[in-house]
Amino acid sequence: MVQKRISEAKEGKAEEPNLLQKILSMTVQERKDFWDKQFMKCIRCYGCIDVCPVRREEPEELSLSKWIEKAKVPPPYPAFHLLRAYQVWDTCILCGECEETCPAGIPLKTLQDITQFFSPEDVFELVPGLDKEIKDVILRFVDSKRTQFRRVTYGL
Ligand code: SF4
Ligand code: SF4
């Protein structure tokens, strides 16, 4: 379906696919290259954290200080950005403020969409490169919150 829409867009028959649709149509290596290019722009300003209206105290298991090396810029990716995204997994309202205010122009709203609408297993394919240890922590965290999950989940 996505491929069909991309072909139609190339022929001028349909709207240009949005970023999420483009990511879905990429190979795993293309996704890795895409996100690496985005995340390496991160200046670790924490603006995306400060601006978030549903921010709360960091869940201990996803705490950035526990997993992310201090003072390193850019911070290790995609660990920094996925841990941050999952910290508000059950409260994110998809307002897009994090993306709008990111000084590096990183598509953080698309990242939120991905974590909200896809299972963690699919997220790890859509945003490749996360260490197994952090994947396991995220899987356990999402599992513990799953009863509160209120959105439709899509699969790859
Ligand atoms: S706002 Fe952008 S540059 Fe700043 S920490 Fe977040 S992702 Fe990185
Ligand atoms: S999109 Fe989600 S994570 Fe980003 S600022 Fe809004 S509520 Fe916070």
Short mmCIF file of C-alpha atoms and ligand atoms in Angstrom, two decimals:
data_model
loop_
_atom_site.label_atom_id
_atom_site.label_comp_id
_atom_site.label_asym_id
_atom_site.label_seq_id
_atom_site.Cartn_x
_atom_site.Cartn_y
_atom_site.Cartn_z
CA MET A 1 0.00 0.00 0.00
CA VAL A 2 2.75 2.42 0.97
CA GLN A 3 4.79 1.46 -2.11
CA LYS A 4 1.69 2.02 -4.27
CA ARG A 5 1.19 5.48 -2.77
CA ILE A 6 4.87 6.33 -3.31
CA SER A 7 4.64 5.22 -6.96
CA GLU A 8 1.48 7.28 -7.41
CA ALA A 9 3.17 10.28 -5.82
CA LYS A 10 6.14 9.94 -8.20
CA GLU A 11 3.69 9.95 -11.11
CA GLY A 12 1.97 13.02 -9.70
CA LYS A 13 -1.22 11.08 -9.08
CA ALA A 14 -1.26 11.30 -5.32
CA GLU A 15 -0.07 13.41 -2.45
CA GLU A 16 3.59 13.11 -1.49
CA PRO A 17 3.93 10.46 1.25
CA ASN A 18 4.54 11.83 4.70
CA LEU A 19 7.69 11.07 6.66
CA LEU A 20 6.24 8.06 8.46
CA GLN A 21 5.12 6.56 5.15
CA LYS A 22 8.60 7.13 3.72
CA ILE A 23 10.22 5.46 6.74
CA LEU A 24 7.89 2.48 6.39
CA SER A 25 9.00 2.06 2.79
CA MET A 26 12.74 2.10 3.65
CA THR A 27 14.94 -0.93 4.18
CA VAL A 28 16.38 -1.46 7.67
CA GLN A 29 19.74 -0.04 6.52
CA GLU A 30 18.06 3.01 4.97
CA ARG A 31 16.16 3.59 8.21
CA LYS A 32 19.37 3.31 10.21
CA ASP A 33 21.12 5.81 7.92
CA PHE A 34 18.12 8.15 8.07
CA TRP A 35 17.88 8.17 11.87
CA ASP A 36 21.67 8.32 12.38
CA LYS A 37 21.74 11.44 10.21
CA GLN A 38 18.94 12.96 12.27
CA PHE A 39 20.14 12.00 15.74
CA MET A 40 23.75 13.02 15.16
CA LYS A 41 22.47 16.62 14.96
CA CYS A 42 21.31 16.44 18.60
CA ILE A 43 23.02 19.03 20.80
CA ARG A 44 21.65 17.50 24.00
CA CYS A 45 19.88 20.67 25.03
CA TYR A 46 17.03 18.78 26.76
CA GLY A 47 14.57 21.23 25.18
CA CYS A 48 12.38 18.34 24.01
CA ILE A 49 12.17 17.18 27.62
CA ASP A 50 11.54 20.60 29.18
CA VAL A 51 8.84 21.59 26.67
CA CYS A 52 6.79 18.41 26.97
CA PRO A 53 3.44 19.22 28.63
CA VAL A 54 2.99 15.72 29.99
CA ARG A 55 6.46 15.41 31.43
CA ARG A 56 6.75 13.77 34.83
CA GLU A 57 9.55 12.37 36.91
CA GLU A 58 11.66 9.95 34.85
CA PRO A 59 10.62 6.32 35.32
CA GLU A 60 13.62 4.85 37.15
CA GLU A 61 14.20 2.01 34.69
CA LEU A 62 14.25 4.42 31.73
CA SER A 63 16.24 7.12 33.49
CA LEU A 64 18.64 8.85 31.08
CA SER A 65 21.34 9.09 33.73
CA LYS A 66 21.22 5.31 34.12
CA TRP A 67 21.78 4.53 30.44
CA ILE A 68 23.31 7.57 28.77
CA GLU A 69 26.93 8.61 29.13
CA LYS A 70 27.29 12.00 30.80
CA ALA A 71 28.11 15.12 28.77
CA LYS A 72 28.58 13.25 25.46
CA VAL A 73 27.30 15.23 22.46
CA PRO A 74 25.55 14.00 20.50
CA PRO A 75 24.20 11.60 23.13
CA PRO A 76 24.28 7.90 22.22
CA TYR A 77 21.54 7.27 19.70
CA PRO A 78 18.92 5.98 19.23
CA ALA A 79 19.11 5.18 22.98
CA PHE A 80 18.75 8.79 24.18
CA HIS A 81 15.79 9.56 21.91
CA LEU A 82 13.95 6.28 22.35
CA LEU A 83 14.36 6.25 26.13
CA ARG A 84 13.03 9.80 26.17
CA ALA A 85 10.11 8.83 23.91
CA TYR A 86 9.17 5.84 26.06
CA GLN A 87 9.40 7.83 29.28
CA VAL A 88 6.12 9.46 28.18
CA TRP A 89 4.79 6.42 26.32
CA ASP A 90 1.60 6.30 28.36
CA THR A 91 1.04 10.05 28.63
CA CYS A 92 2.12 11.52 25.24
CA ILE A 93 -0.66 13.54 23.62
CA LEU A 94 1.16 13.81 20.27
CA CYS A 95 1.12 17.61 20.44
CA GLY A 96 4.35 17.92 18.43
CA GLU A 97 5.90 20.56 20.72
CA CYS A 98 9.10 18.51 21.08
CA GLU A 99 9.65 18.51 17.32
CA GLU A 100 8.59 22.13 16.79
CA THR A 101 11.05 23.42 19.34
CA CYS A 102 14.00 21.08 18.67
CA PRO A 103 16.82 23.39 17.53
CA ALA A 104 18.29 20.58 15.44
CA GLY A 105 15.05 19.95 13.53
CA ILE A 106 14.92 16.27 14.48
CA PRO A 107 11.53 14.71 13.56
CA LEU A 108 10.61 13.92 17.16
CA LYS A 109 6.85 13.96 16.53
CA THR A 110 7.27 11.21 13.93
CA LEU A 111 9.33 9.32 16.50
CA GLN A 112 6.49 9.74 19.01
CA ASP A 113 3.97 8.56 16.39
CA ILE A 114 6.06 5.46 15.79
CA THR A 115 6.33 4.59 19.48
CA GLN A 116 2.62 5.26 20.00
CA PHE A 117 1.20 3.32 17.05
CA PHE A 118 3.61 0.41 16.69
CA SER A 119 4.65 -2.35 19.07
CA PRO A 120 8.14 -1.97 20.59
CA GLU A 121 9.34 -4.91 18.45
CA ASP A 122 8.31 -2.99 15.32
CA VAL A 123 9.75 0.26 16.70
CA PHE A 124 13.14 -1.44 17.01
CA GLU A 125 12.97 -2.17 13.26
CA LEU A 126 11.69 1.27 12.33
CA VAL A 127 14.39 2.97 14.44
CA PRO A 128 17.25 0.43 14.33
CA GLY A 129 20.42 0.27 16.38
CA LEU A 130 19.27 -0.01 19.99
CA ASP A 131 21.24 -2.26 22.38
CA LYS A 132 19.47 -5.46 23.48
CA GLU A 133 19.71 -4.50 27.14
CA ILE A 134 17.77 -1.28 26.58
CA LYS A 135 15.29 -3.05 24.27
CA ASP A 136 14.51 -5.48 27.09
CA VAL A 137 13.98 -2.66 29.58
CA ILE A 138 11.62 -0.88 27.15
CA LEU A 139 9.70 -4.10 26.48
CA ARG A 140 9.20 -4.64 30.22
CA PHE A 141 8.20 -1.01 30.73
CA VAL A 142 5.60 -1.09 27.94
CA ASP A 143 4.29 -4.41 29.21
CA SER A 144 3.77 -2.95 32.67
CA LYS A 145 1.76 -0.06 31.15
CA ARG A 146 -0.07 -2.00 28.46
CA THR A 147 -3.43 -2.04 30.24
CA GLN A 148 -3.46 1.77 30.01
CA PHE A 149 -2.70 1.78 26.28
CA ARG A 150 -5.48 3.51 24.45
CA ARG A 151 -4.43 3.69 20.80
CA VAL A 152 -4.77 1.38 17.85
CA THR A 153 -1.49 -0.42 17.24
CA TYR A 154 -0.36 -1.15 13.68
CA GLY A 155 2.07 -3.81 12.54
CA LEU A 156 4.79 -3.79 9.92
S1 SF4 B 1 15.48 19.24 21.63
FE1 SF4 B 1 16.48 18.26 19.87
S2 SF4 B 1 18.65 18.83 20.09
FE2 SF4 B 1 17.68 19.20 22.10
S3 SF4 B 1 18.00 17.25 23.25
FE3 SF4 B 1 16.01 17.13 22.22
S4 SF4 B 1 16.44 16.05 20.29
FE4 SF4 B 1 18.39 16.83 21.07
S1 SF4 B 2 4.45 15.01 21.16
FE1 SF4 B 2 4.39 13.82 23.08
S2 SF4 B 2 6.52 13.79 23.74
FE2 SF4 B 2 6.36 15.45 22.24
S3 SF4 B 2 5.95 17.29 23.48
FE3 SF4 B 2 3.97 16.45 22.85
S4 SF4 B 2 3.33 15.14 24.55
FE4 SF4 B 2 5.53 15.50 24.79
#
